[in-house]
Amino acid sequence: MCQEVGHAVQLALSRRGLLKAGAGASLAALSLMLGGAPVSALAAPPSTGDGAADFDTRLILLGTAGGPAWFPGSSRHGIASALQVGDLTYMVDCGDGAARQLATALLSSSPKANPFQLLEPLRALFFTHLHSDHVVDYNNLLLQGWTAGVGRRLPLEVLGPGPRGELPPVFQVPGQPRAEPEVVFPDAPTPGTVQMTDGIFRAFATDLNDRVRDYLWPDLRTLVSVKDIALPTIPGFRSPNQTPAPDMEPFMVWSDANVRVTATLVEHAPVFPSFAFRFDSEQGSVVFSGDTGPCQNLVRLARNADVLVHEVIDAAWVDALFPPPQDEATQALKHHLLSAHTSIEDAGRIAEQAGAKTLVLSHVIPHNVTDDRLRLASRHYSGRLVPGQDLAHIGVGRRRGAGA
Ligand SMILES: [Zn+2]
Ligand SMILES: [Zn+2]
């Protein structure tokens, strides 16, 4: 059977196959060619733990590793999460391997799905910030997704930070003054989400023009609707370098019939803007911290949330990187590393302050931190703790059929 499916995929992807099928050169026709094929033969769907299938709102951890590094042999992919509400899927961040993880997750929800329609349920993608470990698979999601139905039902909505507007300061270690490095692309040194997406399309123009002309596929640009998130007026905000995360109230970012999405600025200086997002559905609420040090804006956003997905760094690992004795410069560097992220125990404190019912630890640094160490968050947290693992499915809020 695997051989038959493989042959069908090859046939469908070849131009000759299209013409032979007389199907017209559209992606819809491609999908029809695999009608009835057991796609589950292409990849084994992961098990759905935790009874998550009994919930109409489900969180899926696509990737749980933090940082722009490969860890060969690690079971963790780059940071990305998906929220399924009814038959639609919302994605937060798109780290290394996220596109393929999303396809795997959607296949597990719908084992008989056609591979050319697999990404049709993907309604929106939200970027917390534009560090590479959160966006590096975006081009993959768009280009591979083109074949997998991305934006076919409705254009895929992509929302993320706008341009930073000014360059971050050069990090200065006490006693070791550094000169300004050369600016990369001084004409547009801090692009936002719209400009980044345009850059991807431009970089792949050869492929886009080939497939639009030779396969008669719809222009990929028309399948995606991209917006920079506009910041509200924030009292106390002066500039990205002076006040990257001033005290503020959450603000509305997006909504549809399924979810209402709000955001706040979090402490990930010098990155700006760096967002946390909250999704409220009829059944429950999930908050994604993005990358942040301990942050009261996040506590406000996550107030009484059903699930808080929080980033985490093992401070003991950072300590081991900088063994004593530490001079002033080393202490400054270590502080710099820790202030942009949250230690395991502080993640527990933040979840407790917010009154979040479940704390899920993700964006784990380093990748090989053990679940036992992650459970240290429970020292300061009385709710349910879930050390995050890739492709874990977690039910959110009210179980299907339960009363309001
Ligand atoms: Zn990160
Ligand atoms: Zn980051």
mmCIF file of C-alpha atoms and ligand atoms in Angstrom:
data_model
loop_
_atom_site.group_PDB
_atom_site.id
_atom_site.type_symbol
_atom_site.label_atom_id
_atom_site.label_comp_id
_atom_site.label_asym_id
_atom_site.label_seq_id
_atom_site.Cartn_x
_atom_site.Cartn_y
_atom_site.Cartn_z
ATOM 1 C CA MET A 1 0.000 0.000 0.000
ATOM 2 C CA CYS A 2 2.844 2.394 0.827
ATOM 3 C CA GLN A 3 4.221 1.869 -2.652
ATOM 4 C CA GLU A 4 0.864 2.726 -4.215
ATOM 5 C CA VAL A 5 0.566 5.933 -2.230
ATOM 6 C CA GLY A 6 4.109 6.915 -3.116
ATOM 7 C CA HIS A 7 3.378 6.342 -6.778
ATOM 8 C CA ALA A 8 0.187 8.377 -6.574
ATOM 9 C CA VAL A 9 2.069 11.294 -4.972
ATOM 10 C CA GLN A 10 4.697 11.199 -7.705
ATOM 11 C CA LEU A 11 2.013 11.074 -10.370
ATOM 12 C CA ALA A 12 0.096 13.943 -8.844
ATOM 13 C CA LEU A 13 3.169 16.127 -8.601
ATOM 14 C CA SER A 14 4.269 15.612 -12.172
ATOM 15 C CA ARG A 15 2.933 17.919 -14.858
ATOM 16 C CA ARG A 16 2.329 14.934 -17.065
ATOM 17 C CA GLY A 17 0.186 13.430 -14.332
ATOM 18 C CA LEU A 18 -1.898 16.570 -14.207
ATOM 19 C CA LEU A 19 -2.509 16.590 -17.929
ATOM 20 C CA LYS A 20 -3.147 12.857 -18.032
ATOM 21 C CA ALA A 21 -5.736 13.227 -15.334
ATOM 22 C CA GLY A 22 -7.392 15.979 -17.336
ATOM 23 C CA ALA A 23 -7.914 17.567 -13.996
ATOM 24 C CA GLY A 24 -7.033 21.132 -14.895
ATOM 25 C CA ALA A 25 -3.858 22.408 -13.326
ATOM 26 C CA SER A 26 -5.122 23.321 -9.906
ATOM 27 C CA LEU A 27 -4.146 22.199 -6.455
ATOM 28 C CA ALA A 28 -7.714 21.088 -5.908
ATOM 29 C CA ALA A 29 -7.317 18.684 -8.790
ATOM 30 C CA LEU A 30 -4.085 17.419 -7.307
ATOM 31 C CA SER A 31 -5.852 16.635 -4.081
ATOM 32 C CA LEU A 32 -8.563 14.701 -5.869
ATOM 33 C CA MET A 33 -5.965 12.431 -7.385
ATOM 34 C CA LEU A 34 -5.231 10.999 -3.971
ATOM 35 C CA GLY A 35 -8.855 10.612 -2.991
ATOM 36 C CA GLY A 36 -9.313 7.633 -0.736
ATOM 37 C CA ALA A 37 -5.592 6.970 -0.321
ATOM 38 C CA PRO A 38 -4.755 6.090 3.267
ATOM 39 C CA VAL A 39 -2.477 8.989 4.100
ATOM 40 C CA SER A 40 -1.771 7.440 7.467
ATOM 41 C CA ALA A 41 0.595 5.201 5.561
ATOM 42 C CA LEU A 42 2.828 8.253 4.970
ATOM 43 C CA ALA A 43 3.557 8.907 8.616
ATOM 44 C CA ALA A 44 2.598 7.322 11.900
ATOM 45 C CA PRO A 45 0.337 9.683 13.819
ATOM 46 C CA PRO A 46 1.508 10.321 17.375
ATOM 47 C CA SER A 47 -0.573 9.064 20.222
ATOM 48 C CA THR A 48 -3.039 11.497 21.728
ATOM 49 C CA GLY A 49 -2.466 11.461 25.460
ATOM 50 C CA ASP A 50 -4.273 13.172 28.260
ATOM 51 C CA GLY A 51 -7.727 12.518 26.794
ATOM 52 C CA ALA A 52 -7.244 15.664 24.707
ATOM 53 C CA ALA A 53 -9.498 14.276 21.982
ATOM 54 C CA ASP A 54 -12.414 14.828 24.389
ATOM 55 C CA PHE A 55 -11.895 18.593 24.250
ATOM 56 C CA ASP A 56 -13.061 21.014 21.557
ATOM 57 C CA THR A 57 -10.097 23.293 22.316
ATOM 58 C CA ARG A 58 -6.751 21.513 22.262
ATOM 59 C CA LEU A 59 -3.172 22.656 22.636
ATOM 60 C CA ILE A 60 -0.489 20.794 20.682
ATOM 61 C CA LEU A 61 3.177 21.437 21.388
ATOM 62 C CA LEU A 62 4.807 21.234 17.973
ATOM 63 C CA GLY A 63 8.320 22.035 19.161
ATOM 64 C CA THR A 64 9.601 22.695 22.670
ATOM 65 C CA ALA A 65 13.270 23.654 22.199
ATOM 66 C CA GLY A 66 14.470 27.201 22.772
ATOM 67 C CA GLY A 67 17.353 28.964 21.081
ATOM 68 C CA PRO A 68 18.873 29.062 17.595
ATOM 69 C CA ALA A 69 20.897 25.856 17.867
ATOM 70 C CA TRP A 70 20.714 22.267 16.702
ATOM 71 C CA PHE A 71 21.060 19.524 19.239
ATOM 72 C CA PRO A 72 21.582 16.372 17.178
ATOM 73 C CA GLY A 73 19.732 13.447 18.681
ATOM 74 C CA SER A 74 17.338 15.679 20.610
ATOM 75 C CA SER A 75 13.660 14.794 20.508
ATOM 76 C CA ARG A 76 12.794 18.506 20.599
ATOM 77 C CA HIS A 77 12.080 20.597 17.503
ATOM 78 C CA GLY A 78 12.264 24.383 17.456
ATOM 79 C CA ILE A 79 9.646 26.343 19.354
ATOM 80 C CA ALA A 80 6.133 26.293 17.907
ATOM 81 C CA SER A 81 2.657 25.529 19.224
ATOM 82 C CA ALA A 82 -0.751 24.904 17.714
ATOM 83 C CA LEU A 83 -4.194 25.525 19.142
ATOM 84 C CA GLN A 84 -7.089 23.617 17.651
ATOM 85 C CA VAL A 85 -10.544 25.065 18.166
ATOM 86 C CA GLY A 86 -13.284 23.077 16.483
ATOM 87 C CA ASP A 87 -12.005 22.326 13.003
ATOM 88 C CA LEU A 88 -9.602 25.276 12.761
ATOM 89 C CA THR A 89 -5.975 25.519 13.830
ATOM 90 C CA TYR A 90 -4.041 28.540 15.084
ATOM 91 C CA MET A 91 -0.266 28.489 15.278
ATOM 92 C CA VAL A 92 2.119 30.422 17.501
ATOM 93 C CA ASP A 93 5.723 30.753 16.290
ATOM 94 C CA CYS A 94 7.418 28.664 13.647
ATOM 95 C CA GLY A 95 10.782 27.383 14.853
ATOM 96 C CA ASP A 96 13.032 24.759 13.279
ATOM 97 C CA GLY A 97 10.959 21.848 11.936
ATOM 98 C CA ALA A 98 7.619 23.449 12.869
ATOM 99 C CA ALA A 99 5.974 23.068 9.449
ATOM 100 C CA ARG A 100 6.526 19.333 9.340
ATOM 101 C CA GLN A 101 5.496 18.973 12.990
ATOM 102 C CA LEU A 102 2.272 20.830 12.176
ATOM 103 C CA ALA A 103 1.572 18.485 9.280
ATOM 104 C CA THR A 104 2.177 15.513 11.582
ATOM 105 C CA ALA A 105 -0.118 16.954 14.234
ATOM 106 C CA LEU A 106 -2.904 17.674 11.747
ATOM 107 C CA LEU A 107 -2.548 14.187 10.356
ATOM 108 C CA SER A 108 -2.997 12.770 13.848
ATOM 109 C CA SER A 109 -6.264 14.723 14.174
ATOM 110 C CA SER A 110 -7.483 13.581 10.797
ATOM 111 C CA PRO A 111 -5.727 10.345 9.779
ATOM 112 C CA LYS A 112 -7.651 10.071 6.496
ATOM 113 C CA ALA A 113 -6.748 13.601 5.402
ATOM 114 C CA ASN A 114 -5.482 14.173 1.915
ATOM 115 C CA PRO A 115 -1.863 15.467 1.987
ATOM 116 C CA PHE A 116 -2.773 18.233 -0.464
ATOM 117 C CA GLN A 117 -5.393 19.514 1.947
ATOM 118 C CA LEU A 118 -3.568 18.859 5.198
ATOM 119 C CA LEU A 119 -2.889 22.524 6.038
ATOM 120 C CA GLU A 120 -6.315 23.844 5.010
ATOM 121 C CA PRO A 121 -7.435 24.058 8.667
ATOM 122 C CA LEU A 122 -4.547 26.426 9.469
ATOM 123 C CA ARG A 123 -6.345 29.748 9.939
ATOM 124 C CA ALA A 124 -3.727 32.032 11.451
ATOM 125 C CA LEU A 125 -0.082 32.205 12.492
ATOM 126 C CA PHE A 126 1.127 34.537 15.236
ATOM 127 C CA PHE A 127 4.773 35.457 15.806
ATOM 128 C CA THR A 128 5.701 36.430 19.377
ATOM 129 C CA HIS A 129 8.907 38.083 18.140
ATOM 130 C CA LEU A 130 11.316 37.857 15.250
ATOM 131 C CA HIS A 131 14.267 36.018 16.805
ATOM 132 C CA SER A 132 15.270 33.362 14.303
ATOM 133 C CA ASP A 133 14.414 30.414 16.563
ATOM 134 C CA HIS A 134 10.754 31.542 16.351
ATOM 135 C CA VAL A 135 10.535 32.180 12.608
ATOM 136 C CA VAL A 136 13.157 30.070 10.860
ATOM 137 C CA ASP A 137 10.681 27.540 9.433
ATOM 138 C CA TYR A 138 8.262 30.199 8.132
ATOM 139 C CA ASN A 139 9.501 29.933 4.557
ATOM 140 C CA ASN A 140 9.101 26.154 4.812
ATOM 141 C CA LEU A 141 5.525 26.505 6.060
ATOM 142 C CA LEU A 142 4.694 28.772 3.120
ATOM 143 C CA LEU A 143 6.549 26.958 0.327
ATOM 144 C CA GLN A 144 5.861 23.354 1.358
ATOM 145 C CA GLY A 145 2.451 24.444 2.590
ATOM 146 C CA TRP A 146 1.610 25.674 -0.903
ATOM 147 C CA THR A 147 1.309 22.026 -1.888
ATOM 148 C CA ALA A 148 -0.458 21.112 1.339
ATOM 149 C CA GLY A 149 -3.423 23.472 1.021
ATOM 150 C CA VAL A 150 -2.188 26.478 3.000
ATOM 151 C CA GLY A 151 -4.587 29.414 2.631
ATOM 152 C CA ARG A 152 -6.930 27.470 0.381
ATOM 153 C CA ARG A 153 -10.164 27.791 2.402
ATOM 154 C CA LEU A 154 -9.404 31.337 3.476
ATOM 155 C CA PRO A 155 -6.097 33.202 3.183
ATOM 156 C CA LEU A 156 -3.750 32.275 6.028
ATOM 157 C CA GLU A 157 -3.631 35.269 8.374
ATOM 158 C CA VAL A 158 -0.120 36.018 9.645
ATOM 159 C CA LEU A 159 0.344 38.528 12.453
ATOM 160 C CA GLY A 160 3.598 39.533 14.084
ATOM 161 C CA PRO A 161 5.780 42.382 15.258
ATOM 162 C CA GLY A 162 6.183 45.466 13.132
ATOM 163 C CA PRO A 163 9.583 47.043 12.432
ATOM 164 C CA ARG A 164 11.629 47.732 15.575
ATOM 165 C CA GLY A 165 12.299 51.226 14.309
ATOM 166 C CA GLU A 166 15.741 51.696 15.830
ATOM 167 C CA LEU A 167 18.788 49.498 16.215
ATOM 168 C CA PRO A 168 19.381 47.866 19.588
ATOM 169 C CA PRO A 169 22.314 49.170 21.618
ATOM 170 C CA VAL A 170 25.666 47.394 21.424
ATOM 171 C CA PHE A 171 25.960 45.260 24.573
ATOM 172 C CA GLN A 172 28.671 46.729 26.745
ATOM 173 C CA VAL A 173 30.587 44.636 29.247
ATOM 174 C CA PRO A 174 31.998 46.772 32.058
ATOM 175 C CA GLY A 175 35.658 47.556 31.397
ATOM 176 C CA GLN A 176 35.553 46.167 27.850
ATOM 177 C CA PRO A 177 34.215 48.939 25.588
ATOM 178 C CA ARG A 178 33.154 47.767 22.136
ATOM 179 C CA ALA A 179 32.934 49.691 18.885
ATOM 180 C CA GLU A 180 29.752 49.835 16.764
ATOM 181 C CA PRO A 181 29.683 46.838 14.400
ATOM 182 C CA GLU A 182 28.787 47.412 10.763
ATOM 183 C CA VAL A 183 25.006 47.641 10.305
ATOM 184 C CA VAL A 184 23.452 44.811 8.279
ATOM 185 C CA PHE A 185 21.284 46.245 5.461
ATOM 186 C CA PRO A 186 21.323 49.866 6.696
ATOM 187 C CA ASP A 187 18.430 50.733 4.351
ATOM 188 C CA ALA A 188 16.105 48.397 6.343
ATOM 189 C CA PRO A 189 17.978 47.134 9.410
ATOM 190 C CA THR A 190 14.989 46.124 11.587
ATOM 191 C CA PRO A 191 12.183 44.806 9.325
ATOM 192 C CA GLY A 192 8.863 43.646 10.725
ATOM 193 C CA THR A 193 6.652 40.710 9.766
ATOM 194 C CA VAL A 194 5.271 42.203 6.535
ATOM 195 C CA GLN A 195 8.721 43.088 5.238
ATOM 196 C CA MET A 196 10.128 39.718 6.296
ATOM 197 C CA THR A 197 7.379 37.904 4.394
ATOM 198 C CA ASP A 198 7.944 40.037 1.328
ATOM 199 C CA GLY A 199 11.644 39.152 1.545
ATOM 200 C CA ILE A 200 10.792 35.444 1.578
ATOM 201 C CA PHE A 201 8.562 35.772 -1.477
ATOM 202 C CA ARG A 202 11.295 37.726 -3.282
ATOM 203 C CA ALA A 203 13.935 35.154 -2.358
ATOM 204 C CA PHE A 204 11.776 32.372 -3.805
ATOM 205 C CA ALA A 205 10.515 34.287 -6.854
ATOM 206 C CA THR A 206 12.145 31.780 -9.207
ATOM 207 C CA ASP A 207 10.082 28.968 -7.697
ATOM 208 C CA LEU A 208 6.920 31.066 -7.423
ATOM 209 C CA ASN A 209 7.045 32.091 -11.070
ATOM 210 C CA ASP A 210 7.851 28.558 -12.177
ATOM 211 C CA ARG A 211 4.885 26.988 -10.432
ATOM 212 C CA VAL A 212 2.443 29.786 -11.262
ATOM 213 C CA ARG A 213 3.339 29.529 -14.956
ATOM 214 C CA ASP A 214 4.118 25.837 -15.391
ATOM 215 C CA TYR A 215 1.698 24.241 -12.891
ATOM 216 C CA LEU A 216 -0.869 27.068 -13.082
ATOM 217 C CA TRP A 217 -0.955 27.147 -9.283
ATOM 218 C CA PRO A 218 -2.534 30.169 -7.575
ATOM 219 C CA ASP A 219 -0.011 32.871 -6.670
ATOM 220 C CA LEU A 220 1.204 31.968 -3.159
ATOM 221 C CA ARG A 221 1.074 35.645 -2.187
ATOM 222 C CA THR A 222 -2.709 35.632 -2.591
ATOM 223 C CA LEU A 223 -3.055 32.733 -0.135
ATOM 224 C CA VAL A 224 -1.476 34.657 2.735
ATOM 225 C CA SER A 225 -2.626 37.868 4.425
ATOM 226 C CA VAL A 226 0.139 39.421 6.525
ATOM 227 C CA LYS A 227 -0.143 42.216 9.076
ATOM 228 C CA ASP A 228 2.226 43.917 11.478
ATOM 229 C CA ILE A 229 0.592 44.142 14.902
ATOM 230 C CA ALA A 230 -0.111 47.800 15.661
ATOM 231 C CA LEU A 231 0.740 48.807 19.217
ATOM 232 C CA PRO A 232 -1.821 50.793 21.182
ATOM 233 C CA THR A 233 -0.866 54.018 22.921
ATOM 234 C CA ILE A 234 0.963 52.873 26.052
ATOM 235 C CA PRO A 235 1.369 55.372 28.895
ATOM 236 C CA GLY A 236 5.016 55.365 29.955
ATOM 237 C CA PHE A 237 6.357 54.090 26.645
ATOM 238 C CA ARG A 238 9.321 56.141 25.442
ATOM 239 C CA SER A 239 11.306 54.051 22.942
ATOM 240 C CA PRO A 240 12.218 50.418 22.185
ATOM 241 C CA ASN A 241 15.634 50.854 23.833
ATOM 242 C CA GLN A 242 14.401 52.730 26.897
ATOM 243 C CA THR A 243 11.098 51.005 27.702
ATOM 244 C CA PRO A 244 10.743 47.732 25.760
ATOM 245 C CA ALA A 245 8.004 46.377 28.057
ATOM 246 C CA PRO A 246 6.356 49.179 30.022
ATOM 247 C CA ASP A 247 3.505 48.351 32.382
ATOM 248 C CA MET A 248 0.399 48.015 30.223
ATOM 249 C CA GLU A 249 -3.009 46.458 29.851
ATOM 250 C CA PRO A 250 -3.507 43.616 27.328
ATOM 251 C CA PHE A 251 -4.818 44.762 23.963
ATOM 252 C CA MET A 252 -6.903 43.098 21.271
ATOM 253 C CA VAL A 253 -5.026 41.662 18.298
ATOM 254 C CA TRP A 254 -7.440 39.494 16.338
ATOM 255 C CA SER A 255 -10.675 37.554 16.575
ATOM 256 C CA ASP A 256 -12.919 35.239 14.605
ATOM 257 C CA ALA A 257 -15.927 33.081 15.466
ATOM 258 C CA ASN A 258 -13.676 30.679 17.457
ATOM 259 C CA VAL A 259 -11.130 32.754 19.321
ATOM 260 C CA ARG A 260 -10.329 36.172 20.662
ATOM 261 C CA VAL A 261 -6.605 36.953 20.737
ATOM 262 C CA THR A 262 -5.086 39.552 23.058
ATOM 263 C CA ALA A 263 -1.441 40.489 23.548
ATOM 264 C CA THR A 264 0.966 42.308 25.796
ATOM 265 C CA LEU A 265 4.616 43.350 25.626
ATOM 266 C CA VAL A 266 7.025 41.147 27.600
ATOM 267 C CA GLU A 267 10.589 41.469 28.908
ATOM 268 C CA HIS A 268 12.868 40.158 26.183
ATOM 269 C CA ALA A 269 15.123 43.166 25.710
ATOM 270 C CA PRO A 270 16.683 44.197 23.491
ATOM 271 C CA VAL A 271 14.080 42.515 21.260
ATOM 272 C CA PHE A 272 11.170 44.844 20.533
ATOM 273 C CA PRO A 273 8.339 44.321 20.186
ATOM 274 C CA SER A 274 8.203 40.971 21.948
ATOM 275 C CA PHE A 275 4.680 39.701 22.590
ATOM 276 C CA ALA A 276 2.844 37.201 24.757
ATOM 277 C CA PHE A 277 -0.545 36.101 23.390
ATOM 278 C CA ARG A 278 -3.751 34.963 25.026
ATOM 279 C CA PHE A 279 -6.367 32.929 23.144
ATOM 280 C CA ASP A 280 -9.873 32.763 24.599
ATOM 281 C CA SER A 281 -12.310 30.284 23.101
ATOM 282 C CA GLU A 282 -15.783 29.334 24.275
ATOM 283 C CA GLN A 283 -14.271 26.387 26.143
ATOM 284 C CA GLY A 284 -11.209 27.933 27.745
ATOM 285 C CA SER A 285 -8.066 30.034 27.534
ATOM 286 C CA VAL A 286 -4.405 29.514 26.680
ATOM 287 C CA VAL A 287 -1.575 31.996 27.127
ATOM 288 C CA PHE A 288 1.786 31.792 25.333
ATOM 289 C CA SER A 289 4.545 33.680 27.140
ATOM 290 C CA GLY A 290 6.826 34.091 24.140
ATOM 291 C CA ASP A 291 10.394 34.721 25.302
ATOM 292 C CA THR A 292 10.525 36.746 28.483
ATOM 293 C CA GLY A 293 12.073 37.280 31.850
ATOM 294 C CA PRO A 294 9.641 37.292 34.791
ATOM 295 C CA CYS A 295 7.076 39.870 33.739
ATOM 296 C CA GLN A 296 4.041 41.438 35.410
ATOM 297 C CA ASN A 297 2.466 42.238 32.035
ATOM 298 C CA LEU A 298 2.371 38.488 31.465
ATOM 299 C CA VAL A 299 0.852 37.859 34.905
ATOM 300 C CA ARG A 300 -1.918 40.301 33.959
ATOM 301 C CA LEU A 301 -2.482 38.637 30.575
ATOM 302 C CA ALA A 302 -2.507 35.124 32.094
ATOM 303 C CA ARG A 303 -4.922 35.934 34.945
ATOM 304 C CA ASN A 304 -6.959 32.762 35.701
ATOM 305 C CA ALA A 305 -6.008 31.194 32.353
ATOM 306 C CA ASP A 306 -6.737 27.509 31.921
ATOM 307 C CA VAL A 307 -3.272 26.914 30.451
ATOM 308 C CA LEU A 308 -0.107 29.002 30.574
ATOM 309 C CA VAL A 309 2.626 27.880 28.173
ATOM 310 C CA HIS A 310 5.767 29.452 29.619
ATOM 311 C CA GLU A 311 9.320 29.542 28.355
ATOM 312 C CA VAL A 312 12.048 28.330 30.686
ATOM 313 C CA ILE A 313 15.818 28.279 31.113
ATOM 314 C CA ASP A 314 17.675 26.103 33.592
ATOM 315 C CA ALA A 315 19.627 28.622 35.672
ATOM 316 C CA ALA A 316 21.912 25.823 36.919
ATOM 317 C CA TRP A 317 22.972 25.247 33.322
ATOM 318 C CA VAL A 318 23.814 28.945 32.978
ATOM 319 C CA ASP A 319 25.761 28.744 36.261
ATOM 320 C CA ALA A 320 27.731 25.815 34.869
ATOM 321 C CA LEU A 321 28.608 27.864 31.783
ATOM 322 C CA PHE A 322 30.158 30.516 33.992
ATOM 323 C CA PRO A 323 31.881 28.762 36.905
ATOM 324 C CA PRO A 324 33.164 30.851 39.785
ATOM 325 C CA PRO A 325 35.090 32.976 40.351
ATOM 326 C CA GLN A 326 33.184 35.407 38.131
ATOM 327 C CA ASP A 327 34.592 38.802 37.333
ATOM 328 C CA GLU A 328 32.338 41.812 36.814
ATOM 329 C CA ALA A 329 32.180 41.263 33.052
ATOM 330 C CA THR A 330 31.083 37.645 33.424
ATOM 331 C CA GLN A 331 28.442 38.579 35.970
ATOM 332 C CA ALA A 332 27.079 41.213 33.573
ATOM 333 C CA LEU A 333 26.928 38.728 30.721
ATOM 334 C CA LYS A 334 25.210 36.122 32.885
ATOM 335 C CA HIS A 335 22.670 38.666 34.098
ATOM 336 C CA HIS A 336 22.034 39.662 30.487
ATOM 337 C CA LEU A 337 21.301 36.010 29.579
ATOM 338 C CA LEU A 338 19.022 35.398 32.536
ATOM 339 C CA SER A 339 17.072 38.662 32.410
ATOM 340 C CA ALA A 340 15.685 37.880 28.941
ATOM 341 C CA HIS A 341 14.470 34.420 30.024
ATOM 342 C CA THR A 342 12.771 32.849 33.045
ATOM 343 C CA SER A 343 14.259 30.256 35.385
ATOM 344 C CA ILE A 344 12.331 27.065 36.125
ATOM 345 C CA GLU A 345 11.406 28.182 39.619
ATOM 346 C CA ASP A 346 10.396 31.679 38.499
ATOM 347 C CA ALA A 347 8.096 30.172 35.851
ATOM 348 C CA GLY A 348 6.299 28.446 38.746
ATOM 349 C CA ARG A 349 6.100 31.739 40.670
ATOM 350 C CA ILE A 350 4.641 33.575 37.648
ATOM 351 C CA ALA A 351 2.010 30.865 37.052
ATOM 352 C CA GLU A 352 1.051 30.972 40.750
ATOM 353 C CA GLN A 353 0.721 34.766 40.705
ATOM 354 C CA ALA A 354 -1.435 34.588 37.587
ATOM 355 C CA GLY A 355 -3.642 31.846 39.020
ATOM 356 C CA ALA A 356 -3.151 29.723 35.875
ATOM 357 C CA LYS A 357 -4.710 26.284 36.310
ATOM 358 C CA THR A 358 -2.113 24.401 34.233
ATOM 359 C CA LEU A 359 1.500 25.416 33.596
ATOM 360 C CA VAL A 360 3.145 23.912 30.509
ATOM 361 C CA LEU A 361 6.905 24.434 30.253
ATOM 362 C CA SER A 362 8.187 24.896 26.725
ATOM 363 C CA HIS A 363 10.988 26.730 24.852
ATOM 364 C CA VAL A 364 13.237 24.653 27.077
ATOM 365 C CA ILE A 365 16.893 25.714 27.383
ATOM 366 C CA PRO A 366 18.997 23.618 27.306
ATOM 367 C CA HIS A 367 17.160 21.015 25.240
ATOM 368 C CA ASN A 368 18.241 18.100 27.421
ATOM 369 C CA VAL A 369 17.008 19.413 30.758
ATOM 370 C CA THR A 370 15.241 16.540 32.497
ATOM 371 C CA ASP A 371 11.555 16.468 33.439
ATOM 372 C CA ASP A 372 12.697 16.084 37.045
ATOM 373 C CA ARG A 373 14.445 19.439 36.878
ATOM 374 C CA LEU A 374 11.441 21.047 35.139
ATOM 375 C CA ARG A 375 9.250 19.793 37.996
ATOM 376 C CA LEU A 376 11.148 22.165 40.316
ATOM 377 C CA ALA A 377 8.614 24.752 39.113
ATOM 378 C CA SER A 378 6.128 23.044 41.439
ATOM 379 C CA ARG A 379 8.018 24.365 44.472
ATOM 380 C CA HIS A 380 6.289 27.673 43.885
ATOM 381 C CA TYR A 381 3.207 26.579 41.974
ATOM 382 C CA SER A 382 0.139 24.777 43.287
ATOM 383 C CA GLY A 383 -1.544 24.020 39.947
ATOM 384 C CA ARG A 384 -1.015 21.213 37.451
ATOM 385 C CA LEU A 385 2.479 21.184 35.935
ATOM 386 C CA VAL A 386 3.251 19.706 32.516
ATOM 387 C CA PRO A 387 6.904 19.468 31.426
ATOM 388 C CA GLY A 388 6.479 20.059 27.678
ATOM 389 C CA GLN A 389 7.309 17.385 25.122
ATOM 390 C CA ASP A 390 6.989 17.620 21.335
ATOM 391 C CA LEU A 391 3.572 16.610 19.983
ATOM 392 C CA ALA A 392 1.991 16.476 23.430
ATOM 393 C CA HIS A 393 -1.770 17.112 23.145
ATOM 394 C CA ILE A 394 -3.393 18.973 26.034
ATOM 395 C CA GLY A 395 -7.122 19.544 26.478
ATOM 396 C CA VAL A 396 -8.055 23.151 27.297
ATOM 397 C CA GLY A 397 -10.895 24.295 29.563
ATOM 398 C CA ARG A 398 -14.255 22.536 29.363
ATOM 399 C CA ARG A 399 -14.436 18.959 28.171
ATOM 400 C CA ARG A 400 -16.831 18.341 25.277
ATOM 401 C CA GLY A 401 -20.371 17.914 26.554
ATOM 402 C CA ALA A 402 -19.562 19.374 30.004
ATOM 403 C CA GLY A 403 -21.812 22.170 31.220
ATOM 404 C CA ALA A 404 -20.678 25.791 31.200
HETATM 405 ZN ZN ZN B 1 13.504 31.948 21.640
HETATM 406 ZN ZN ZN B 2 13.928 35.292 21.672
#
